[in-house]
mmCIF file of C-alpha atoms and ligand atoms in Angstrom:
data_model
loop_
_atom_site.group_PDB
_atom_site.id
_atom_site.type_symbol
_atom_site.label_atom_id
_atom_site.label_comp_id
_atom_site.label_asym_id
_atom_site.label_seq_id
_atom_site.Cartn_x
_atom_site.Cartn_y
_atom_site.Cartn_z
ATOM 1 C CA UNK A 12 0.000 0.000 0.000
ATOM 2 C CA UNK A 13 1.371 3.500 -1.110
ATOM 3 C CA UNK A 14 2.417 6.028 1.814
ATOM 4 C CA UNK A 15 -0.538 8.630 1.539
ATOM 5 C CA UNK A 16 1.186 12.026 1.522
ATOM 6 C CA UNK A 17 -0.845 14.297 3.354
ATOM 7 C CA UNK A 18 -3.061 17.232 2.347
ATOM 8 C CA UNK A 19 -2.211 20.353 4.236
ATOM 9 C CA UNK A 20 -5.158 23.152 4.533
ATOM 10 C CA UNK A 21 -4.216 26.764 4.950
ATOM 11 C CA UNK A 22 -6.722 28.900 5.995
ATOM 12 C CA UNK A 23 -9.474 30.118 8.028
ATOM 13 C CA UNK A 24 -11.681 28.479 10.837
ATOM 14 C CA UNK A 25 -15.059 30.459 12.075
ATOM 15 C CA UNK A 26 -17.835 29.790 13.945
ATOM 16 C CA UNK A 27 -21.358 30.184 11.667
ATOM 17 C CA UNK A 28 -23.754 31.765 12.940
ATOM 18 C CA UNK A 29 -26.570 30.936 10.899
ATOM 19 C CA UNK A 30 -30.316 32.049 10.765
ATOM 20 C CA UNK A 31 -32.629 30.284 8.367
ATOM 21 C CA UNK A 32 -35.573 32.534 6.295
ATOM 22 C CA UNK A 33 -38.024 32.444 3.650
ATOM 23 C CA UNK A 34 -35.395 34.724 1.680
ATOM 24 C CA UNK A 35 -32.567 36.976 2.222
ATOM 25 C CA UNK A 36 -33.525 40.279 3.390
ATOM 26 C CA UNK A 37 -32.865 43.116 1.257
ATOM 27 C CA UNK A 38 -30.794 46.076 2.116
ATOM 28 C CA UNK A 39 -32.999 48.294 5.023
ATOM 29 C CA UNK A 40 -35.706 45.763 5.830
ATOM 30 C CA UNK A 41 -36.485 43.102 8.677
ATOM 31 C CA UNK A 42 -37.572 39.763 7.901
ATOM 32 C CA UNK A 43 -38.650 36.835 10.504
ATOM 33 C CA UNK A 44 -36.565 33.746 10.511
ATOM 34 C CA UNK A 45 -37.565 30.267 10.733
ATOM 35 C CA UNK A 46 -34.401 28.949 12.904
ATOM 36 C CA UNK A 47 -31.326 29.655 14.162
ATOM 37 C CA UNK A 48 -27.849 27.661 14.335
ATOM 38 C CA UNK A 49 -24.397 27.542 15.375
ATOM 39 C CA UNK A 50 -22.395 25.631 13.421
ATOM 40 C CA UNK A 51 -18.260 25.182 12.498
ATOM 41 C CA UNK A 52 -17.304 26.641 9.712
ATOM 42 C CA UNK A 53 -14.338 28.783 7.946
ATOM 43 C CA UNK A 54 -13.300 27.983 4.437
ATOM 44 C CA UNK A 55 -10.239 26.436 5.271
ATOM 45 C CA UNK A 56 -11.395 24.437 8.210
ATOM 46 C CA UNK A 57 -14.378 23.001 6.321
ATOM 47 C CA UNK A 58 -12.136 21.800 3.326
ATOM 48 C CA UNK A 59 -9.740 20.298 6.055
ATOM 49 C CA UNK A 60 -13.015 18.757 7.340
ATOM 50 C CA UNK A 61 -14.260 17.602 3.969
ATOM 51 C CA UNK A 62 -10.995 16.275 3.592
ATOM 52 C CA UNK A 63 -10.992 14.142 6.944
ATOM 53 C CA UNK A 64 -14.445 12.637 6.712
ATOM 54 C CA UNK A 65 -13.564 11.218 3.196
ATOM 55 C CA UNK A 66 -10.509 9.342 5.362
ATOM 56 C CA UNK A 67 -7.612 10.824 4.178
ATOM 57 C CA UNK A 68 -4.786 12.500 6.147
ATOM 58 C CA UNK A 69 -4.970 16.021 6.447
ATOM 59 C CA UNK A 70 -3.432 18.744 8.249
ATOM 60 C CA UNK A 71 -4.423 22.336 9.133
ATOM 61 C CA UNK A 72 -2.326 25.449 9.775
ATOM 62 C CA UNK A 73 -4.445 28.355 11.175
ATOM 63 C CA UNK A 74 -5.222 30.089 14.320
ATOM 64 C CA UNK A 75 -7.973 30.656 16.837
ATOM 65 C CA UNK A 76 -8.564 33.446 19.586
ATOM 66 C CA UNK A 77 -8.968 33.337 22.937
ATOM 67 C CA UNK A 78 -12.999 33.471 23.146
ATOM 68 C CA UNK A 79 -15.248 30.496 23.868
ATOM 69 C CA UNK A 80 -15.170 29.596 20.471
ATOM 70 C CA UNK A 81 -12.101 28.446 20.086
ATOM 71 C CA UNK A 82 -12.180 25.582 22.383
ATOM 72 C CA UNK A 83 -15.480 24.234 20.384
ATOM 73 C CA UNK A 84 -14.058 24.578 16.929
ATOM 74 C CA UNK A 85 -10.772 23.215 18.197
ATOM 75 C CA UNK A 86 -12.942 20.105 19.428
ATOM 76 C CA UNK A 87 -15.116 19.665 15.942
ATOM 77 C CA UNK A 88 -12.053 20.025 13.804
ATOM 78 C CA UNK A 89 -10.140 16.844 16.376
ATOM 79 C CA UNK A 90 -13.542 14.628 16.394
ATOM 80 C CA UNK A 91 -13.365 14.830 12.639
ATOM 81 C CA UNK A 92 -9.584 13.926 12.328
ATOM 82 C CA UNK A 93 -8.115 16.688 11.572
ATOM 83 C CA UNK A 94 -4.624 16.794 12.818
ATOM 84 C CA UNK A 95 -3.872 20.328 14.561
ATOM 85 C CA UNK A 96 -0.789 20.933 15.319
ATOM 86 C CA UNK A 97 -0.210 23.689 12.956
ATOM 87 C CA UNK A 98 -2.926 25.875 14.304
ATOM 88 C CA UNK A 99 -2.087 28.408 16.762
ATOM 89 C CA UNK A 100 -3.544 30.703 19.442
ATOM 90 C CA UNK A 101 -3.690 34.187 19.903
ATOM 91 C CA UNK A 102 -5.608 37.012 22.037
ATOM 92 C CA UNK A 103 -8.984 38.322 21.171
ATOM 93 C CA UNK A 104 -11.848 36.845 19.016
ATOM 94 C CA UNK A 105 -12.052 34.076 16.953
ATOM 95 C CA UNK A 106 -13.491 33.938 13.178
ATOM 96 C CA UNK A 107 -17.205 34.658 13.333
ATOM 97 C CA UNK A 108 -19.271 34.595 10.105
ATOM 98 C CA UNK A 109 -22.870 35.835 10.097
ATOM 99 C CA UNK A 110 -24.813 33.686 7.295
ATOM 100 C CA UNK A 111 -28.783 33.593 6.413
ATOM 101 C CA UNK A 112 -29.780 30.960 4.500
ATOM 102 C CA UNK A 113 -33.081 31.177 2.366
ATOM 103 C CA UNK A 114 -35.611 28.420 2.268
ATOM 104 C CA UNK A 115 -34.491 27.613 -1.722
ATOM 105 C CA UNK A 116 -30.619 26.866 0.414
ATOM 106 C CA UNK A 117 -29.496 29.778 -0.938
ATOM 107 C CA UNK A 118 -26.762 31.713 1.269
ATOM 108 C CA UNK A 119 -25.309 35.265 2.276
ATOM 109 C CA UNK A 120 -22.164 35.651 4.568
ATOM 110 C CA UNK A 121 -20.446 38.164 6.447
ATOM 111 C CA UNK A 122 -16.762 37.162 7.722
ATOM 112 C CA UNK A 123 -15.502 38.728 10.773
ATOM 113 C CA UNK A 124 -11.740 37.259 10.295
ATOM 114 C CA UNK A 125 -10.786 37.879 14.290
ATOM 115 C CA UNK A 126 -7.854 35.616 14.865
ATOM 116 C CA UNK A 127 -8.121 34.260 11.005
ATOM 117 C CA UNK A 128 -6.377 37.542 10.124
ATOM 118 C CA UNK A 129 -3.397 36.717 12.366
ATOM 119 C CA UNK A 130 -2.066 34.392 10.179
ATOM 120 C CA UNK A 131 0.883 35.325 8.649
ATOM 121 C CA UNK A 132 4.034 33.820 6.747
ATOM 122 C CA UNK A 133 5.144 33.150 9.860
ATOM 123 C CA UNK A 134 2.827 30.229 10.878
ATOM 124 C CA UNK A 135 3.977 28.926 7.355
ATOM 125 C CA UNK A 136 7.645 29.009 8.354
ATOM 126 C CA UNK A 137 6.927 27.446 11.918
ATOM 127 C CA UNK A 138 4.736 24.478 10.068
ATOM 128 C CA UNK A 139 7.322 24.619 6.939
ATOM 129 C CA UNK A 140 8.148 20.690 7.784
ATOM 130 C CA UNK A 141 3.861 20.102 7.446
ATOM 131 C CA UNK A 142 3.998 21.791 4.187
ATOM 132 C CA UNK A 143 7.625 20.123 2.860
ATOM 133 C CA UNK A 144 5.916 16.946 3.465
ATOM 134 C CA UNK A 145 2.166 17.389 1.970
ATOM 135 C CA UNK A 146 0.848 15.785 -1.363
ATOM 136 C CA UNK A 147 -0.997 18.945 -1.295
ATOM 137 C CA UNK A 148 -1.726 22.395 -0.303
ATOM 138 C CA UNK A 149 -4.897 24.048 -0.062
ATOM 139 C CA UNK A 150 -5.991 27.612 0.732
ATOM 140 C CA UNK A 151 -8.308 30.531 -0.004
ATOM 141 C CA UNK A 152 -8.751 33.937 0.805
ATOM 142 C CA UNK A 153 -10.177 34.347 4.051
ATOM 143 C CA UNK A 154 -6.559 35.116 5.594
ATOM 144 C CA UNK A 155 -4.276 37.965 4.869
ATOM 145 C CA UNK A 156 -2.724 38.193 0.974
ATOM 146 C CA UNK A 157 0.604 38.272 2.267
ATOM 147 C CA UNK A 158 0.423 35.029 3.347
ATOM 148 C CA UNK A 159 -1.423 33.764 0.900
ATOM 149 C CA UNK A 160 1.633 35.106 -1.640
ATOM 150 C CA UNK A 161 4.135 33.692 0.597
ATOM 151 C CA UNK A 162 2.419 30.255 0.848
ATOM 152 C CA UNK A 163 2.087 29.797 -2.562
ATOM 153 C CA UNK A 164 6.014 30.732 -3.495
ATOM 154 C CA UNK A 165 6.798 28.664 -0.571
ATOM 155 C CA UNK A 166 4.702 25.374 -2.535
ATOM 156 C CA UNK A 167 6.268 27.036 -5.822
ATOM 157 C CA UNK A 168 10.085 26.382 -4.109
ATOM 158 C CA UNK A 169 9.416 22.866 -2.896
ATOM 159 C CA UNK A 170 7.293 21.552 -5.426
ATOM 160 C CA UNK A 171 4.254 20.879 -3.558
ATOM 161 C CA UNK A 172 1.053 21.454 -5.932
ATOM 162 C CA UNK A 173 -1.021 24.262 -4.483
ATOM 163 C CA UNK A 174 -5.163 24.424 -5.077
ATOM 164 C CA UNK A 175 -6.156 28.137 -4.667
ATOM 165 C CA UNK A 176 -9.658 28.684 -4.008
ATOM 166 C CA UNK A 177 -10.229 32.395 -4.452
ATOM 167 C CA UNK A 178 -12.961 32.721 -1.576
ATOM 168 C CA UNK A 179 -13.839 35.732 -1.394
ATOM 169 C CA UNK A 180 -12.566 37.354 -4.509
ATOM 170 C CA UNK A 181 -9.680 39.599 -4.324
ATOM 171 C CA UNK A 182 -6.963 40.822 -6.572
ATOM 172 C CA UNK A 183 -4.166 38.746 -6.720
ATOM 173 C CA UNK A 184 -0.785 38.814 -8.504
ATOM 174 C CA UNK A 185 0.354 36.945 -12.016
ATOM 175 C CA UNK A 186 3.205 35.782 -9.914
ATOM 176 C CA UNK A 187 0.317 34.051 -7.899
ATOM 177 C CA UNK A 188 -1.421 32.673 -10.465
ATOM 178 C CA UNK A 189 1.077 31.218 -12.032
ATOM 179 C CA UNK A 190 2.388 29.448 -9.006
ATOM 180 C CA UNK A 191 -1.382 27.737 -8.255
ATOM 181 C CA UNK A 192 -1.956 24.698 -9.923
ATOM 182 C CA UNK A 193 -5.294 24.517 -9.697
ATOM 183 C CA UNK A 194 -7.581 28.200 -9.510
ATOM 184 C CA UNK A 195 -11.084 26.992 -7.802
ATOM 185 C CA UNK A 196 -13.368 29.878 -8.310
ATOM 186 C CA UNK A 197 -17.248 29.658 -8.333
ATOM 187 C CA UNK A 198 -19.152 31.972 -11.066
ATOM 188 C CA UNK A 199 -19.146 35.060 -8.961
ATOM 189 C CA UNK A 200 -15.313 35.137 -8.411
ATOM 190 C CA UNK A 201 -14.518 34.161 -11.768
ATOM 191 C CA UNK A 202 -16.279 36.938 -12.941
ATOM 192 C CA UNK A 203 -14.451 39.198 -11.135
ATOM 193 C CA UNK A 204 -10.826 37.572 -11.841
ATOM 194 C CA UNK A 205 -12.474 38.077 -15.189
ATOM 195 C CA UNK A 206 -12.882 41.814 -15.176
ATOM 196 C CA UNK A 207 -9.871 42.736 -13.028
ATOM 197 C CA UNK A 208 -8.299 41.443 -16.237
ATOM 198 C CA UNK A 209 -10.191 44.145 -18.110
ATOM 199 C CA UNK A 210 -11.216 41.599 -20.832
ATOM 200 C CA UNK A 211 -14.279 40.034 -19.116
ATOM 201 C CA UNK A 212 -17.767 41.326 -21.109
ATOM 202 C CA UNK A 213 -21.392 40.205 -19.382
ATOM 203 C CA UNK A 214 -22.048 37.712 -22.141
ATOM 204 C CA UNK A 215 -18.887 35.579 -21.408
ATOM 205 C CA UNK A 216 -19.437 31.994 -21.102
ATOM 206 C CA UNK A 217 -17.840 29.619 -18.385
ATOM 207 C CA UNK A 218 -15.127 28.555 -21.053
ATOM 208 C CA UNK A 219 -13.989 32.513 -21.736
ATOM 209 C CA UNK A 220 -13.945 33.250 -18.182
ATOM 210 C CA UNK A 221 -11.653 30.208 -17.894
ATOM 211 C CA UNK A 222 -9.246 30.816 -21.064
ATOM 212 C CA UNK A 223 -9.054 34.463 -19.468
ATOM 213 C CA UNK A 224 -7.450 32.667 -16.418
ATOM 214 C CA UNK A 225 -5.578 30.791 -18.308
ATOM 215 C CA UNK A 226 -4.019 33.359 -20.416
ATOM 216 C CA UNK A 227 -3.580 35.306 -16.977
ATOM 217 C CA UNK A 228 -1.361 32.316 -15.607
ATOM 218 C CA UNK A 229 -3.389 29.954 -13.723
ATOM 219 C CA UNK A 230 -1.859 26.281 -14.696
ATOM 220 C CA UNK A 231 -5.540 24.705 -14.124
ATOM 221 C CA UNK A 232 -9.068 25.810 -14.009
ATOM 222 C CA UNK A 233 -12.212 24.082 -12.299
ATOM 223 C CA UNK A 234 -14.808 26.596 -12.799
ATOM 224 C CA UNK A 235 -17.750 25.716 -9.997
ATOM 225 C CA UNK A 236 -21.104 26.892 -11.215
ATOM 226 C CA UNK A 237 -22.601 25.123 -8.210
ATOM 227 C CA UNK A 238 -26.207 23.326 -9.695
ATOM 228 C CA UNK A 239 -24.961 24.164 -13.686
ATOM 229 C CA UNK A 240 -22.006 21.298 -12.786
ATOM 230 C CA UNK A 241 -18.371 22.612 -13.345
ATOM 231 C CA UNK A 242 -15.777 23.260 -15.933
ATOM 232 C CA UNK A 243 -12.255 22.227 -16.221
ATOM 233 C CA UNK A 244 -9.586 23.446 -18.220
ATOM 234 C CA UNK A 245 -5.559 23.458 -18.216
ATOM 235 C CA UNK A 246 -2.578 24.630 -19.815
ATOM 236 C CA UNK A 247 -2.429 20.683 -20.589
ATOM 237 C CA UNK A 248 -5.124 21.650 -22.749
ATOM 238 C CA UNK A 249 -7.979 19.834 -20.858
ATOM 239 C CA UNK A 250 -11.595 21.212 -21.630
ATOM 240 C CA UNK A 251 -14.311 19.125 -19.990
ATOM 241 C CA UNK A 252 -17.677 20.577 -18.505
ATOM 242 C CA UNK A 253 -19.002 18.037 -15.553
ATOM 243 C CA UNK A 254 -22.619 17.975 -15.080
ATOM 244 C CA UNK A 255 -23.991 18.607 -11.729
ATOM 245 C CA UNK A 256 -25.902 15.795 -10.034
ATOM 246 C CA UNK A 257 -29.446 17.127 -9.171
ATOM 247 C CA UNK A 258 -30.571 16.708 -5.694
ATOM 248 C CA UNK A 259 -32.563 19.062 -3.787
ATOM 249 C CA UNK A 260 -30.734 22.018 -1.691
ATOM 250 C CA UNK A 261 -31.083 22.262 2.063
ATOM 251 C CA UNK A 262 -28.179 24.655 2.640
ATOM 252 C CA UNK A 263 -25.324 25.088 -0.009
ATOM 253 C CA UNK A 264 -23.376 26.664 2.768
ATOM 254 C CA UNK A 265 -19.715 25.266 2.012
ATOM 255 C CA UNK A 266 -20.683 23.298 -0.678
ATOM 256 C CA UNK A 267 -17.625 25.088 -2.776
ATOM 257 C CA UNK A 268 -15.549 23.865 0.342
ATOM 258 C CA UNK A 269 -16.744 20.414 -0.445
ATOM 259 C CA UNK A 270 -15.642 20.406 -3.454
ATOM 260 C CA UNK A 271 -12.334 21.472 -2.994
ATOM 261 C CA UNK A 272 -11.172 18.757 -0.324
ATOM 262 C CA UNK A 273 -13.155 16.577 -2.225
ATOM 263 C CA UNK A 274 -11.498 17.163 -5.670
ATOM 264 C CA UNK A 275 -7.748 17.176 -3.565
ATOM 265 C CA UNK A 276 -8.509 13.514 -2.221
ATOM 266 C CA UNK A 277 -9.446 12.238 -5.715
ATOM 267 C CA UNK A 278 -6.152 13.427 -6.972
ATOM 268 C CA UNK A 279 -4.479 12.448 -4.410
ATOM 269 C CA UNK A 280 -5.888 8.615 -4.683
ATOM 270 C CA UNK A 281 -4.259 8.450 -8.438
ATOM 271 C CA UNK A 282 -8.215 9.727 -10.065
ATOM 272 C CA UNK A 283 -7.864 12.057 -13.250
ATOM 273 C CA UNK A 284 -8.667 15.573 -12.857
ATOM 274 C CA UNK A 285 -12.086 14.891 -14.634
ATOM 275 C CA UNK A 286 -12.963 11.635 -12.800
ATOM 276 C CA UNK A 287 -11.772 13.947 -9.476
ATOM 277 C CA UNK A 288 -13.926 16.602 -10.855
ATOM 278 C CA UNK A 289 -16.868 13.913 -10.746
ATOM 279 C CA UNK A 290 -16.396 12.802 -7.517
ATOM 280 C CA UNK A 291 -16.240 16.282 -5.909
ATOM 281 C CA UNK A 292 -19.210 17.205 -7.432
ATOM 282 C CA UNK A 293 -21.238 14.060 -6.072
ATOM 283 C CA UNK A 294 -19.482 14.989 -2.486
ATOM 284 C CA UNK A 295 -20.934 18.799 -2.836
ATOM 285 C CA UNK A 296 -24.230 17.452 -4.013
ATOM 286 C CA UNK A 297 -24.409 15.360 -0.902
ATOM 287 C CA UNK A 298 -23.383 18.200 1.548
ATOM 288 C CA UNK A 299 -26.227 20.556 0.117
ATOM 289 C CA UNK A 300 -28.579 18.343 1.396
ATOM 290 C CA UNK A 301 -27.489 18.718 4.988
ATOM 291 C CA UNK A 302 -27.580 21.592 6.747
ATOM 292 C CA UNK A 303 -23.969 23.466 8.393
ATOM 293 C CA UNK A 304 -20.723 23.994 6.903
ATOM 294 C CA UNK A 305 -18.627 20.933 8.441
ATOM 295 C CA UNK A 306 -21.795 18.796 9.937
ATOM 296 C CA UNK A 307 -22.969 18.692 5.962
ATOM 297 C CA UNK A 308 -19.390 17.284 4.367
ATOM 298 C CA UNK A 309 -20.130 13.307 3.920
ATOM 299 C CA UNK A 310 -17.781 10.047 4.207
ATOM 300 C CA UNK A 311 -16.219 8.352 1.988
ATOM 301 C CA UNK A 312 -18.753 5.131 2.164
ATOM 302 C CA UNK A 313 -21.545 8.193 2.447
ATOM 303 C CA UNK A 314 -20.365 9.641 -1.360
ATOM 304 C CA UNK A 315 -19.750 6.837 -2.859
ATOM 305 C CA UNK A 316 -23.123 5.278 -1.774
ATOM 306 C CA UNK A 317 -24.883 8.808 -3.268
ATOM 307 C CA UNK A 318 -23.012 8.221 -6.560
ATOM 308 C CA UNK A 319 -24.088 4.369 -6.911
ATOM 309 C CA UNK A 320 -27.256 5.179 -5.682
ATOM 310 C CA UNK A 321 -27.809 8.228 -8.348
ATOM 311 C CA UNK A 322 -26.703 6.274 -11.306
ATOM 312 C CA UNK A 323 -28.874 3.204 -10.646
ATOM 313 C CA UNK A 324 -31.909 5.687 -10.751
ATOM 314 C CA UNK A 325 -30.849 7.306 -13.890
ATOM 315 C CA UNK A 326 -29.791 3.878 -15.883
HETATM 316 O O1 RIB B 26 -17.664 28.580 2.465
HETATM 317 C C1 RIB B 26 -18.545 28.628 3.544
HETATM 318 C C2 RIB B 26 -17.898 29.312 4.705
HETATM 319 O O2 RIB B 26 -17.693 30.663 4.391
HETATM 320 C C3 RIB B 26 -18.719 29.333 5.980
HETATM 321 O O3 RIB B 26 -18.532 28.185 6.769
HETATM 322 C C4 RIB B 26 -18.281 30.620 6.639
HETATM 323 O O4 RIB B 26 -17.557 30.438 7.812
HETATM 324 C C5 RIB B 26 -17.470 31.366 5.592
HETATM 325 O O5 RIB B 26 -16.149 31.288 5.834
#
């Protein structure tokens, strides 16, 4: 049996704060909610949780505050099997996000980073060893860009393939770009990665927002377009779109996240990018159907038995 390398997670952990309603609010006005629930969350701890439940090693380099909340999302992130000795402490809050979640599953959030934006290239050089020895790296944009930059030369330098998932959108550099191997955004940010570029028009399709990424640097593409399936493309020259599988949406919360650990475990178990594509999407499909960021992200017996399952009904 192979020595799994590990996948190593880089990024933010928050607590959700979530309150359910018919729809989201608009700007000024009051609605009444159906329910309300606390859940673990964070970008980069629900990929490293994603990651965990599907039964392969992971490791996560962050940092949590000094409130009640860190204790608890210390404890979810351990009883999932996450290993945490890269994650740190420090005074003051931890991550917070404020989400409402509409009865069709769809989702607003507001981050408040709190410790999240205390992680610095620092915490990479003190967990260098973690990141020497991953399969993988992933990360996203919910810590500071400085880090981000230096993670991603640090990958660059030791030849460790990094999966940037540009959550929330914000400018980053060609040097960047070209150092990521795979670029992870859904429609929203690819739009804007798009248009930063100056090239992007309203009418583009998935596959010009993704040869504008390409032709900015990226190495690899998976566009996610979230019930519309997803779209790969590489420098390789790989174009494939992946069809969604249709299920019915409870909360898509961190179904993105999903995806992401989900797609890093395929490739790291030998799968193509397209069949790792597939199985990512089947993993997101399954966690929109559960409510919560990290209580939503399935096993490995879970996914697969949603894949079989869906196929039988369809043949
Ligand atoms: O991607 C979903 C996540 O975004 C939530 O868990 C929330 O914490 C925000 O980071």
């Amino acid at each position: 049996m192979p020595i799994k390398k590990p996948i190593v997670v880089v990024g933010s952990i928050n607590m959700d704060l979530v309150a359910m309603a018919e729809r989201i609010p608009a700007i000024g006005e009051t609605v009444i909610g159906t329910d309300f629930q606390i859940h673990p969350g964070g970008k980069g701890a629900n990929q490293a949780v994603a990651v965990a439940r599907l039964g392969y090693p992971v490791h996560m380099i962050g940092k949590l505050g000094s409130d009640a909340f860190a204790a608890q999302l210390r404890s979810h992130l351990e009883s999932a099997g996450v290993n945490l000795a890269g994650i740190g402490e420090c005074a003051g809050p931890s991550g917070v996000a404020v989400i409402l979640v509409s009865s069709k599953g769809e989702n607003s959030i507001v981050v408040a980073p709190g410790a999240n934006a205390k992680v610095s290239p620092k915490d990479i050089i003190d967990n260098l060893n973690l990141i020497r020895e991953a399969g993988m790296v992933l990360t996203q944009l919910e810590i500071p860009l400085d880090t981000v930059e230096y993670l991603s030369s640090v990958c660059a330098r030791e030849n460790v393939p990094l999966v940037l998932d540009p959550a929330p959108a914000s400018k980053l550099s060609q040097k960047v770009l070209e150092q990521v191997e795979w670029f992870t955004p859904n429609e929203s940010e690819a739009a804007f990665y798009g248009s930063e570029n100056g090239t992007h028009s309203g009418s583009a399709t998935p596959v010009d927002v993704a040869e504008i990424l390409l032709s900015m640097g990226c190495k690899g593409v998976v566009l996610k377009m979230g019930s519309k399936g997803s779209y790969l493309a590489s420098q390789k020259g790989l174009r494939e779109s992946i069809p969604a599988f249709e299920v019915k949406a409870v909360d898509t919360t961190a179904a993105g996240d999903a995806f992401n650990g989900a797609f890093a475990v395929g490739l790291m178990l030998g799968k193509s990018s397209r069949e790792s594509a597939v199985f990512a999407a089947g993993v997101a499909s399954v966690s929109v159907t559960r409510a919560g960021a990290q209580p939503s992200m399935p096993t490995m017996a879970e996914a697969v038995a949603f894949m079989n399952s869906y196929s039988a009904n369809r043949s």
